[in-house]
Amino acid sequence: MSLKKHCVNLNDYIKNKKQILIGRQKVISHIIQILCKMEKPCPILIGEAGVGKTAIIKYLAQMINKDNVVSKIKDYQIYLFNIHQMMAGASYKGELEEKIESVFKDAISKKNVVLFIDEIHTIVQAENNIADVIKQYISNDSVKIIGATTLKEYCIIEKDKALKRRFTPVYVEEPTQEENISILRGYKEKIENYYNIKIYDKSLVFITSITKKFFYDLYEPDISLNILEETASRISFELNSEPIELINLKQKINILSLEIESKKLDNNPNIESLLEEKKTLEQQCKEKKDKWEKIQNLILSIQNNKNYIENLKNEAEINTSKNNYELAGKILYYEIPKIQNIILEKENEIKDYGISINIYITKLEILKTISQKTGIHLNSLNHLMDIQDLNNFLNQHIKGQEQAILKLCQTIEIALSGFLNEDKPIASFLLLGKTGVGKTETAKKISEYIFGHKDKILIFDMGQYNEEYSLSTLIGSPAGYIGHDNDGLLTGAVKNRPYQIIVFDEIEKAHSKIYDLFLAILDSGVIKDRKNQTISFKNTYIMFTSNIQIPEQQEGESEDSYKNNINKILIKTFRPEFIGRLDNIVKFNDLNKDMIYQIIQLNIKQYTDNFYKIHKITIEYNQQVIEYVYNKSNNSLYGAREVKQTIKQIILIPIIKHIKQNKKISNICLTIKNNTLLIQ
């Protein structure tokens, strides 16, 4: 009774299910060989989480059910031994050991039982006598156990020499991409039938090629299957939800109804045209809704027929195993094709309704799922991202830096096309130029374009990291020091949000020890924090900024000559190996009068647009206002930063005071008279 109470019989669990396993024949054979041993018949599966250790054992149970194993184990029953559940249910000291002992005694009495203990390392870690209880029973080979653990956690087992001797390791490697594609193909029909969608084969190939780039710390086939099923689930949800055109129609009708009610109160004579418009929209809505309900019935019918086909396939398999080939053939070659034709007719009927319905998992749908999981904008995930669009976007917001922006965009395009080293950050830059020329603002705008928000960016002022001990702030404190349990500011942020832009501002101020950290990031794309956790920077854009003075390129000076001159200046401050690991060095121009005029105009426009959005007040100004701001700005020292501060002081604050004094105004005109701002 203890086995039934505390364990799950996998042979029974898998009986009416189809467990798929591709490329694991050698592993299965090795497990069976160990189970057949006279002494120490206990295999332990060692492999990373997600490689399919539990799936292998379920498949073994299915093989036993189908009598596809050697005679020595054909009657075996595999029970899943859930150690965590038993620990949670223990209420007094010694109860857990009693439960485990009763399970083992029950297993011995039945003789043909194999206990599968997942995460078996926990029995050694537990602060009780579980390991001693288990060793007591497996030391004389009276019970067979299959263990499972990861490579890292197998070290815990190895420390217990007596326990380690009783198990034979079976290593479960991550499948190759070809094997992974085959695994997904094996699940394809099952997922299609469950979610009532269709999967292109090229989509399976695409999933296996892209998942590692975004989920480096997860393992195949688990992550690819998760992406595939999440995509199928989302499309299925959309299929069963009202179409967007129907939702939009309903919203228009609601808005129109509110407008009609409002005008009724005002006795407005134009109400008749609104009522007519509402009537037309309601008719359109009814037609769309009727179509949608008919389509929903067709989708339900298709799903029911697909489920019926699955039942027929199981019936055919049972008849084949009983040598009833005539009935099996009738099912496979008459009944199933007949139902498949009905499904095809109903799918064509859906197309005839003319409503756009997506039932296919395409590359785009997979990217949508990855976008949801990572927070990266869909457009930016596509390796064919419109770099010209990014270029235009940046030039709209960053004035006077066309060449710097072009260099950045070209490097990002090369990186996203797969030509740069994938074992590094996506792209890395050193941005050179005076304070206020737009280096950090450019990074923020790239973040806004790629991730949808300019605040999805990590900025470190390296002036605060000029001491050797400040390295601990970035990657965590060493063991034994205060704060060792806390993540570093850099490593913790990247661990929690692996997809982002990281700016190290005024990099020349950083301590030399911190450069060792940068070299590791730029070289391999991963570092270890002080907790020995691997942190990947492979999905980040790294931008270093520096205020080191670099002369402008002289007229007639070649690009190569100018680059060499820049490098000669840089190696006086930075290590050559640091410069050599960067994807590009980008020089930002010093701001001239025309550039500052553009920046002033851009900032005033942004502020006036915001005023109109919030207060519905239009603000007009002329060229004299821009000249007034220019003359008041100390342009040479802080560049665009000084411009913004000046606008706030001499434009925004007076406007706000004026609005408070004149609450009913809808228009403001800014002029300059006698070098003084007038607000009218």
JSON list of C-alpha atoms in Angstrom, two decimals, residues 341-551:
[
{"chain": "A", "resi": 341, "resn": "ASN", "atom": "CA", "xyz": [-11.35, 14.56, -45.64]},
{"chain": "A", "resi": 342, "resn": "ILE", "atom": "CA", "xyz": [-14.09, 15.95, -43.37]},
{"chain": "A", "resi": 343, "resn": "ILE", "atom": "CA", "xyz": [-11.47, 18.05, -41.56]},
{"chain": "A", "resi": 344, "resn": "LEU", "atom": "CA", "xyz": [-10.12, 19.38, -44.87]},
{"chain": "A", "resi": 345, "resn": "GLU", "atom": "CA", "xyz": [-13.64, 20.37, -46.00]},
{"chain": "A", "resi": 346, "resn": "LYS", "atom": "CA", "xyz": [-14.25, 22.30, -42.77]},
{"chain": "A", "resi": 347, "resn": "GLU", "atom": "CA", "xyz": [-10.86, 24.07, -43.01]},
{"chain": "A", "resi": 348, "resn": "ASN", "atom": "CA", "xyz": [-11.74, 25.17, -46.57]},
{"chain": "A", "resi": 349, "resn": "GLU", "atom": "CA", "xyz": [-15.13, 26.33, -45.31]},
{"chain": "A", "resi": 350, "resn": "ILE", "atom": "CA", "xyz": [-13.38, 28.59, -42.78]},
{"chain": "A", "resi": 351, "resn": "LYS", "atom": "CA", "xyz": [-11.28, 30.14, -45.57]},
{"chain": "A", "resi": 352, "resn": "ASP", "atom": "CA", "xyz": [-14.45, 30.87, -47.57]},
{"chain": "A", "resi": 353, "resn": "TYR", "atom": "CA", "xyz": [-15.76, 33.14, -44.78]},
{"chain": "A", "resi": 354, "resn": "GLY", "atom": "CA", "xyz": [-13.02, 35.64, -45.58]},
{"chain": "A", "resi": 355, "resn": "ILE", "atom": "CA", "xyz": [-12.04, 36.30, -41.96]},
{"chain": "A", "resi": 356, "resn": "SER", "atom": "CA", "xyz": [-8.30, 36.33, -41.37]},
{"chain": "A", "resi": 357, "resn": "ILE", "atom": "CA", "xyz": [-7.47, 33.43, -39.04]},
{"chain": "A", "resi": 358, "resn": "ASN", "atom": "CA", "xyz": [-3.94, 32.29, -38.32]},
{"chain": "A", "resi": 359, "resn": "ILE", "atom": "CA", "xyz": [-3.61, 28.59, -37.57]},
{"chain": "A", "resi": 360, "resn": "TYR", "atom": "CA", "xyz": [0.07, 28.25, -38.53]},
{"chain": "A", "resi": 361, "resn": "ILE", "atom": "CA", "xyz": [3.20, 28.39, -36.42]},
{"chain": "A", "resi": 362, "resn": "THR", "atom": "CA", "xyz": [5.58, 30.43, -38.55]},
{"chain": "A", "resi": 363, "resn": "LYS", "atom": "CA", "xyz": [8.96, 32.06, -37.92]},
{"chain": "A", "resi": 364, "resn": "LEU", "atom": "CA", "xyz": [7.13, 35.29, -37.06]},
{"chain": "A", "resi": 365, "resn": "GLU", "atom": "CA", "xyz": [4.93, 33.57, -34.44]},
{"chain": "A", "resi": 366, "resn": "ILE", "atom": "CA", "xyz": [8.01, 32.00, -32.82]},
{"chain": "A", "resi": 367, "resn": "LEU", "atom": "CA", "xyz": [9.69, 35.42, -32.66]},
{"chain": "A", "resi": 368, "resn": "LYS", "atom": "CA", "xyz": [6.54, 36.83, -31.02]},
{"chain": "A", "resi": 369, "resn": "THR", "atom": "CA", "xyz": [6.88, 34.20, -28.26]},
{"chain": "A", "resi": 370, "resn": "ILE", "atom": "CA", "xyz": [10.57, 34.97, -27.76]},
{"chain": "A", "resi": 371, "resn": "SER", "atom": "CA", "xyz": [9.69, 38.68, -27.68]},
{"chain": "A", "resi": 372, "resn": "GLN", "atom": "CA", "xyz": [7.17, 38.00, -24.89]},
{"chain": "A", "resi": 373, "resn": "LYS", "atom": "CA", "xyz": [9.71, 35.99, -22.89]},
{"chain": "A", "resi": 374, "resn": "THR", "atom": "CA", "xyz": [12.66, 38.37, -23.32]},
{"chain": "A", "resi": 375, "resn": "GLY", "atom": "CA", "xyz": [11.06, 41.81, -23.56]},
{"chain": "A", "resi": 376, "resn": "ILE", "atom": "CA", "xyz": [12.89, 42.55, -26.83]},
{"chain": "A", "resi": 377, "resn": "HIS", "atom": "CA", "xyz": [10.84, 44.35, -29.46]},
{"chain": "A", "resi": 378, "resn": "LEU", "atom": "CA", "xyz": [9.66, 42.04, -32.22]},
{"chain": "A", "resi": 379, "resn": "ASN", "atom": "CA", "xyz": [11.28, 44.17, -34.94]},
{"chain": "A", "resi": 380, "resn": "SER", "atom": "CA", "xyz": [14.63, 43.96, -33.17]},
{"chain": "A", "resi": 381, "resn": "LEU", "atom": "CA", "xyz": [14.51, 40.18, -32.93]},
{"chain": "A", "resi": 382, "resn": "ASN", "atom": "CA", "xyz": [14.36, 39.80, -36.67]},
{"chain": "A", "resi": 383, "resn": "HIS", "atom": "CA", "xyz": [17.89, 39.42, -38.06]},
{"chain": "A", "resi": 384, "resn": "LEU", "atom": "CA", "xyz": [16.73, 41.52, -41.00]},
{"chain": "A", "resi": 385, "resn": "MET", "atom": "CA", "xyz": [15.92, 44.47, -38.70]},
{"chain": "A", "resi": 386, "resn": "ASP", "atom": "CA", "xyz": [15.53, 47.65, -40.74]},
{"chain": "A", "resi": 387, "resn": "ILE", "atom": "CA", "xyz": [18.81, 49.37, -39.86]},
{"chain": "A", "resi": 388, "resn": "GLN", "atom": "CA", "xyz": [17.85, 52.36, -42.02]},
{"chain": "A", "resi": 389, "resn": "ASP", "atom": "CA", "xyz": [14.80, 52.78, -39.81]},
{"chain": "A", "resi": 390, "resn": "LEU", "atom": "CA", "xyz": [17.04, 52.74, -36.69]},
{"chain": "A", "resi": 391, "resn": "ASN", "atom": "CA", "xyz": [19.35, 55.24, -38.39]},
{"chain": "A", "resi": 392, "resn": "ASN", "atom": "CA", "xyz": [16.46, 57.59, -39.15]},
{"chain": "A", "resi": 393, "resn": "PHE", "atom": "CA", "xyz": [15.06, 57.21, -35.62]},
{"chain": "A", "resi": 394, "resn": "LEU", "atom": "CA", "xyz": [18.40, 58.15, -34.03]},
{"chain": "A", "resi": 395, "resn": "ASN", "atom": "CA", "xyz": [18.95, 61.13, -36.33]},
{"chain": "A", "resi": 396, "resn": "GLN", "atom": "CA", "xyz": [15.52, 62.47, -35.41]},
{"chain": "A", "resi": 397, "resn": "HIS", "atom": "CA", "xyz": [16.53, 62.64, -31.75]},
{"chain": "A", "resi": 398, "resn": "ILE", "atom": "CA", "xyz": [20.33, 63.11, -31.82]},
{"chain": "A", "resi": 399, "resn": "LYS", "atom": "CA", "xyz": [21.44, 66.18, -33.75]},
{"chain": "A", "resi": 400, "resn": "GLY", "atom": "CA", "xyz": [24.75, 66.70, -35.53]},
{"chain": "A", "resi": 401, "resn": "GLN", "atom": "CA", "xyz": [26.08, 63.14, -35.15]},
{"chain": "A", "resi": 402, "resn": "GLU", "atom": "CA", "xyz": [25.16, 61.58, -38.48]},
{"chain": "A", "resi": 403, "resn": "GLN", "atom": "CA", "xyz": [28.53, 59.84, -39.02]},
{"chain": "A", "resi": 404, "resn": "ALA", "atom": "CA", "xyz": [28.68, 58.44, -35.47]},
{"chain": "A", "resi": 405, "resn": "ILE", "atom": "CA", "xyz": [25.11, 57.13, -35.78]},
{"chain": "A", "resi": 406, "resn": "LEU", "atom": "CA", "xyz": [25.87, 55.55, -39.17]},
{"chain": "A", "resi": 407, "resn": "LYS", "atom": "CA", "xyz": [28.88, 53.70, -37.68]},
{"chain": "A", "resi": 408, "resn": "LEU", "atom": "CA", "xyz": [26.80, 52.41, -34.77]},
{"chain": "A", "resi": 409, "resn": "CYS", "atom": "CA", "xyz": [23.99, 51.23, -37.05]},
{"chain": "A", "resi": 410, "resn": "GLN", "atom": "CA", "xyz": [26.35, 49.49, -39.47]},
{"chain": "A", "resi": 411, "resn": "THR", "atom": "CA", "xyz": [28.06, 47.58, -36.64]},
{"chain": "A", "resi": 412, "resn": "ILE", "atom": "CA", "xyz": [24.68, 46.54, -35.16]},
{"chain": "A", "resi": 413, "resn": "GLU", "atom": "CA", "xyz": [23.56, 45.36, -38.61]},
{"chain": "A", "resi": 414, "resn": "ILE", "atom": "CA", "xyz": [26.69, 43.23, -39.01]},
{"chain": "A", "resi": 415, "resn": "ALA", "atom": "CA", "xyz": [26.21, 41.79, -35.50]},
{"chain": "A", "resi": 416, "resn": "LEU", "atom": "CA", "xyz": [22.57, 40.88, -36.06]},
{"chain": "A", "resi": 417, "resn": "SER", "atom": "CA", "xyz": [23.44, 39.27, -39.39]},
{"chain": "A", "resi": 418, "resn": "GLY", "atom": "CA", "xyz": [25.57, 36.74, -37.50]},
{"chain": "A", "resi": 419, "resn": "PHE", "atom": "CA", "xyz": [28.99, 37.83, -38.79]},
{"chain": "A", "resi": 420, "resn": "LEU", "atom": "CA", "xyz": [30.41, 38.79, -35.39]},
{"chain": "A", "resi": 421, "resn": "ASN", "atom": "CA", "xyz": [31.48, 36.25, -32.74]},
{"chain": "A", "resi": 422, "resn": "GLU", "atom": "CA", "xyz": [28.38, 34.75, -31.07]},
{"chain": "A", "resi": 423, "resn": "ASP", "atom": "CA", "xyz": [30.39, 34.02, -27.89]},
{"chain": "A", "resi": 424, "resn": "LYS", "atom": "CA", "xyz": [30.54, 37.72, -27.12]},
{"chain": "A", "resi": 425, "resn": "PRO", "atom": "CA", "xyz": [28.06, 40.52, -26.40]},
{"chain": "A", "resi": 426, "resn": "ILE", "atom": "CA", "xyz": [25.92, 41.35, -29.47]},
{"chain": "A", "resi": 427, "resn": "ALA", "atom": "CA", "xyz": [28.06, 44.44, -30.08]},
{"chain": "A", "resi": 428, "resn": "SER", "atom": "CA", "xyz": [30.53, 46.53, -28.08]},
{"chain": "A", "resi": 429, "resn": "PHE", "atom": "CA", "xyz": [31.54, 50.16, -28.61]},
{"chain": "A", "resi": 430, "resn": "LEU", "atom": "CA", "xyz": [33.76, 52.86, -27.23]},
{"chain": "A", "resi": 431, "resn": "LEU", "atom": "CA", "xyz": [31.99, 56.21, -27.68]},
{"chain": "A", "resi": 432, "resn": "LEU", "atom": "CA", "xyz": [34.38, 59.17, -27.64]},
{"chain": "A", "resi": 433, "resn": "GLY", "atom": "CA", "xyz": [33.52, 62.85, -27.33]},
{"chain": "A", "resi": 434, "resn": "LYS", "atom": "CA", "xyz": [33.07, 65.80, -25.01]},
{"chain": "A", "resi": 435, "resn": "THR", "atom": "CA", "xyz": [30.42, 65.95, -22.31]},
{"chain": "A", "resi": 436, "resn": "GLY", "atom": "CA", "xyz": [26.96, 66.69, -23.69]},
{"chain": "A", "resi": 437, "resn": "VAL", "atom": "CA", "xyz": [27.55, 65.71, -27.34]},
{"chain": "A", "resi": 438, "resn": "GLY", "atom": "CA", "xyz": [24.98, 62.87, -27.14]},
{"chain": "A", "resi": 439, "resn": "LYS", "atom": "CA", "xyz": [26.89, 59.66, -26.29]},
{"chain": "A", "resi": 440, "resn": "THR", "atom": "CA", "xyz": [24.66, 58.48, -23.42]},
{"chain": "A", "resi": 441, "resn": "GLU", "atom": "CA", "xyz": [21.50, 59.87, -25.04]},
{"chain": "A", "resi": 442, "resn": "THR", "atom": "CA", "xyz": [22.30, 57.83, -28.19]},
{"chain": "A", "resi": 443, "resn": "ALA", "atom": "CA", "xyz": [22.57, 54.67, -26.06]},
{"chain": "A", "resi": 444, "resn": "LYS", "atom": "CA", "xyz": [19.20, 55.47, -24.47]},
{"chain": "A", "resi": 445, "resn": "LYS", "atom": "CA", "xyz": [17.57, 55.97, -27.86]},
{"chain": "A", "resi": 446, "resn": "ILE", "atom": "CA", "xyz": [18.99, 52.68, -29.19]},
{"chain": "A", "resi": 447, "resn": "SER", "atom": "CA", "xyz": [17.51, 51.02, -26.09]},
{"chain": "A", "resi": 448, "resn": "GLU", "atom": "CA", "xyz": [14.16, 52.71, -26.80]},
{"chain": "A", "resi": 449, "resn": "TYR", "atom": "CA", "xyz": [14.20, 51.42, -30.38]},
{"chain": "A", "resi": 450, "resn": "ILE", "atom": "CA", "xyz": [15.27, 47.85, -29.58]},
{"chain": "A", "resi": 451, "resn": "PHE", "atom": "CA", "xyz": [13.53, 47.25, -26.24]},
{"chain": "A", "resi": 452, "resn": "GLY", "atom": "CA", "xyz": [10.60, 49.68, -26.52]},
{"chain": "A", "resi": 453, "resn": "HIS", "atom": "CA", "xyz": [11.72, 51.91, -23.65]},
{"chain": "A", "resi": 454, "resn": "LYS", "atom": "CA", "xyz": [14.79, 54.12, -23.17]},
{"chain": "A", "resi": 455, "resn": "ASP", "atom": "CA", "xyz": [14.91, 53.24, -19.46]},
{"chain": "A", "resi": 456, "resn": "LYS", "atom": "CA", "xyz": [15.65, 49.57, -20.22]},
{"chain": "A", "resi": 457, "resn": "ILE", "atom": "CA", "xyz": [19.29, 50.45, -19.93]},
{"chain": "A", "resi": 458, "resn": "LEU", "atom": "CA", "xyz": [21.95, 49.98, -17.26]},
{"chain": "A", "resi": 459, "resn": "ILE", "atom": "CA", "xyz": [24.27, 52.96, -16.71]},
{"chain": "A", "resi": 460, "resn": "PHE", "atom": "CA", "xyz": [27.32, 52.90, -14.44]},
{"chain": "A", "resi": 461, "resn": "ASP", "atom": "CA", "xyz": [29.22, 56.07, -13.60]},
{"chain": "A", "resi": 462, "resn": "MET", "atom": "CA", "xyz": [32.77, 54.71, -13.54]},
{"chain": "A", "resi": 463, "resn": "GLY", "atom": "CA", "xyz": [33.95, 57.67, -11.48]},
{"chain": "A", "resi": 464, "resn": "GLN", "atom": "CA", "xyz": [32.43, 55.72, -8.55]},
{"chain": "A", "resi": 465, "resn": "TYR", "atom": "CA", "xyz": [34.51, 52.62, -9.38]},
{"chain": "A", "resi": 466, "resn": "ASN", "atom": "CA", "xyz": [38.04, 54.02, -9.17]},
{"chain": "A", "resi": 467, "resn": "GLU", "atom": "CA", "xyz": [39.11, 51.88, -6.19]},
{"chain": "A", "resi": 468, "resn": "GLU", "atom": "CA", "xyz": [40.03, 48.18, -6.27]},
{"chain": "A", "resi": 469, "resn": "TYR", "atom": "CA", "xyz": [37.34, 47.22, -3.73]},
{"chain": "A", "resi": 470, "resn": "SER", "atom": "CA", "xyz": [34.63, 48.72, -5.97]},
{"chain": "A", "resi": 471, "resn": "LEU", "atom": "CA", "xyz": [34.81, 45.56, -8.11]},
{"chain": "A", "resi": 472, "resn": "SER", "atom": "CA", "xyz": [32.77, 43.88, -5.35]},
{"chain": "A", "resi": 473, "resn": "THR", "atom": "CA", "xyz": [29.95, 46.35, -5.96]},
{"chain": "A", "resi": 474, "resn": "LEU", "atom": "CA", "xyz": [29.70, 45.10, -9.55]},
{"chain": "A", "resi": 475, "resn": "ILE", "atom": "CA", "xyz": [30.05, 41.32, -9.09]},
{"chain": "A", "resi": 476, "resn": "GLY", "atom": "CA", "xyz": [29.33, 40.77, -5.38]},
{"chain": "A", "resi": 477, "resn": "SER", "atom": "CA", "xyz": [31.42, 40.44, -2.23]},
{"chain": "A", "resi": 478, "resn": "PRO", "atom": "CA", "xyz": [33.75, 37.45, -1.63]},
{"chain": "A", "resi": 479, "resn": "ALA", "atom": "CA", "xyz": [32.63, 34.67, 0.73]},
{"chain": "A", "resi": 480, "resn": "GLY", "atom": "CA", "xyz": [32.94, 35.66, 4.36]},
{"chain": "A", "resi": 481, "resn": "TYR", "atom": "CA", "xyz": [32.44, 39.36, 3.71]},
{"chain": "A", "resi": 482, "resn": "ILE", "atom": "CA", "xyz": [29.35, 41.39, 4.60]},
{"chain": "A", "resi": 483, "resn": "GLY", "atom": "CA", "xyz": [26.84, 41.30, 1.74]},
{"chain": "A", "resi": 484, "resn": "HIS", "atom": "CA", "xyz": [28.15, 38.05, 0.23]},
{"chain": "A", "resi": 485, "resn": "ASP", "atom": "CA", "xyz": [24.58, 36.79, -0.17]},
{"chain": "A", "resi": 486, "resn": "ASN", "atom": "CA", "xyz": [23.63, 39.81, -2.30]},
{"chain": "A", "resi": 487, "resn": "ASP", "atom": "CA", "xyz": [24.10, 39.94, -6.06]},
{"chain": "A", "resi": 488, "resn": "GLY", "atom": "CA", "xyz": [26.48, 42.48, -7.56]},
{"chain": "A", "resi": 489, "resn": "LEU", "atom": "CA", "xyz": [24.87, 45.55, -9.15]},
{"chain": "A", "resi": 490, "resn": "LEU", "atom": "CA", "xyz": [26.09, 44.50, -12.61]},
{"chain": "A", "resi": 491, "resn": "THR", "atom": "CA", "xyz": [25.82, 40.71, -12.41]},
{"chain": "A", "resi": 492, "resn": "GLY", "atom": "CA", "xyz": [22.49, 40.78, -10.57]},
{"chain": "A", "resi": 493, "resn": "ALA", "atom": "CA", "xyz": [20.93, 43.17, -13.09]},
{"chain": "A", "resi": 494, "resn": "VAL", "atom": "CA", "xyz": [22.10, 41.11, -16.09]},
{"chain": "A", "resi": 495, "resn": "LYS", "atom": "CA", "xyz": [21.03, 37.84, -14.45]},
{"chain": "A", "resi": 496, "resn": "ASN", "atom": "CA", "xyz": [17.52, 39.19, -13.92]},
{"chain": "A", "resi": 497, "resn": "ARG", "atom": "CA", "xyz": [17.29, 40.97, -17.28]},
{"chain": "A", "resi": 498, "resn": "PRO", "atom": "CA", "xyz": [19.76, 39.42, -19.77]},
{"chain": "A", "resi": 499, "resn": "TYR", "atom": "CA", "xyz": [18.56, 41.53, -22.72]},
{"chain": "A", "resi": 500, "resn": "GLN", "atom": "CA", "xyz": [19.60, 45.15, -22.36]},
{"chain": "A", "resi": 501, "resn": "ILE", "atom": "CA", "xyz": [22.11, 47.88, -23.15]},
{"chain": "A", "resi": 502, "resn": "ILE", "atom": "CA", "xyz": [24.85, 48.49, -20.59]},
{"chain": "A", "resi": 503, "resn": "VAL", "atom": "CA", "xyz": [26.68, 51.83, -20.50]},
{"chain": "A", "resi": 504, "resn": "PHE", "atom": "CA", "xyz": [29.94, 52.27, -18.59]},
{"chain": "A", "resi": 505, "resn": "ASP", "atom": "CA", "xyz": [30.21, 56.06, -18.47]},
{"chain": "A", "resi": 506, "resn": "GLU", "atom": "CA", "xyz": [33.62, 57.79, -18.35]},
{"chain": "A", "resi": 507, "resn": "ILE", "atom": "CA", "xyz": [35.42, 54.47, -18.51]},
{"chain": "A", "resi": 508, "resn": "GLU", "atom": "CA", "xyz": [38.87, 56.07, -18.16]},
{"chain": "A", "resi": 509, "resn": "LYS", "atom": "CA", "xyz": [38.09, 56.67, -14.45]},
{"chain": "A", "resi": 510, "resn": "ALA", "atom": "CA", "xyz": [37.64, 52.95, -13.63]},
{"chain": "A", "resi": 511, "resn": "HIS", "atom": "CA", "xyz": [40.24, 51.07, -11.55]},
{"chain": "A", "resi": 512, "resn": "SER", "atom": "CA", "xyz": [42.59, 48.80, -13.53]},
{"chain": "A", "resi": 513, "resn": "LYS", "atom": "CA", "xyz": [41.16, 45.67, -11.80]},
{"chain": "A", "resi": 514, "resn": "ILE", "atom": "CA", "xyz": [37.77, 46.46, -13.31]},
{"chain": "A", "resi": 515, "resn": "TYR", "atom": "CA", "xyz": [39.33, 46.32, -16.78]},
{"chain": "A", "resi": 516, "resn": "ASP", "atom": "CA", "xyz": [40.02, 42.62, -16.17]},
{"chain": "A", "resi": 517, "resn": "LEU", "atom": "CA", "xyz": [36.26, 42.21, -15.75]},
{"chain": "A", "resi": 518, "resn": "PHE", "atom": "CA", "xyz": [35.60, 44.08, -19.01]},
{"chain": "A", "resi": 519, "resn": "LEU", "atom": "CA", "xyz": [38.14, 41.95, -20.88]},
{"chain": "A", "resi": 520, "resn": "ALA", "atom": "CA", "xyz": [36.38, 38.76, -19.73]},
{"chain": "A", "resi": 521, "resn": "ILE", "atom": "CA", "xyz": [32.98, 40.11, -20.81]},
{"chain": "A", "resi": 522, "resn": "LEU", "atom": "CA", "xyz": [34.25, 41.23, -24.22]},
{"chain": "A", "resi": 523, "resn": "ASP", "atom": "CA", "xyz": [36.28, 38.06, -24.80]},
{"chain": "A", "resi": 524, "resn": "SER", "atom": "CA", "xyz": [33.88, 35.23, -23.89]},
{"chain": "A", "resi": 525, "resn": "GLY", "atom": "CA", "xyz": [30.56, 36.92, -23.17]},
{"chain": "A", "resi": 526, "resn": "VAL", "atom": "CA", "xyz": [30.32, 35.29, -19.71]},
{"chain": "A", "resi": 527, "resn": "ILE", "atom": "CA", "xyz": [31.77, 35.91, -16.26]},
{"chain": "A", "resi": 528, "resn": "LYS", "atom": "CA", "xyz": [31.44, 34.28, -12.84]},
{"chain": "A", "resi": 529, "resn": "ASP", "atom": "CA", "xyz": [30.10, 36.33, -9.97]},
{"chain": "A", "resi": 530, "resn": "ARG", "atom": "CA", "xyz": [31.27, 35.88, -6.37]},
{"chain": "A", "resi": 531, "resn": "LYS", "atom": "CA", "xyz": [28.59, 33.18, -5.83]},
{"chain": "A", "resi": 532, "resn": "ASN", "atom": "CA", "xyz": [30.21, 31.23, -8.68]},
{"chain": "A", "resi": 533, "resn": "GLN", "atom": "CA", "xyz": [27.10, 31.78, -10.84]},
{"chain": "A", "resi": 534, "resn": "THR", "atom": "CA", "xyz": [27.71, 32.07, -14.58]},
{"chain": "A", "resi": 535, "resn": "ILE", "atom": "CA", "xyz": [26.34, 35.36, -15.90]},
{"chain": "A", "resi": 536, "resn": "SER", "atom": "CA", "xyz": [25.95, 35.72, -19.67]},
{"chain": "A", "resi": 537, "resn": "PHE", "atom": "CA", "xyz": [26.37, 39.04, -21.47]},
{"chain": "A", "resi": 538, "resn": "LYS", "atom": "CA", "xyz": [25.77, 37.46, -24.88]},
{"chain": "A", "resi": 539, "resn": "ASN", "atom": "CA", "xyz": [22.44, 39.22, -25.31]},
{"chain": "A", "resi": 540, "resn": "THR", "atom": "CA", "xyz": [23.66, 42.66, -24.25]},
{"chain": "A", "resi": 541, "resn": "TYR", "atom": "CA", "xyz": [25.00, 45.69, -26.10]},
{"chain": "A", "resi": 542, "resn": "ILE", "atom": "CA", "xyz": [28.05, 47.06, -24.26]},
{"chain": "A", "resi": 543, "resn": "MET", "atom": "CA", "xyz": [28.84, 50.78, -24.61]},
{"chain": "A", "resi": 544, "resn": "PHE", "atom": "CA", "xyz": [31.82, 52.46, -22.97]},
{"chain": "A", "resi": 545, "resn": "THR", "atom": "CA", "xyz": [31.96, 56.25, -23.05]},
{"chain": "A", "resi": 546, "resn": "SER", "atom": "CA", "xyz": [35.00, 58.48, -22.60]},
{"chain": "A", "resi": 547, "resn": "ASN", "atom": "CA", "xyz": [35.64, 62.22, -22.54]},
{"chain": "A", "resi": 548, "resn": "ILE", "atom": "CA", "xyz": [39.23, 61.81, -23.77]},
{"chain": "A", "resi": 549, "resn": "GLN", "atom": "CA", "xyz": [39.95, 64.62, -26.21]},
{"chain": "A", "resi": 550, "resn": "ILE", "atom": "CA", "xyz": [40.32, 63.33, -29.76]},
{"chain": "A", "resi": 551, "resn": "PRO", "atom": "CA", "xyz": [41.15, 65.80, -32.58]}
]
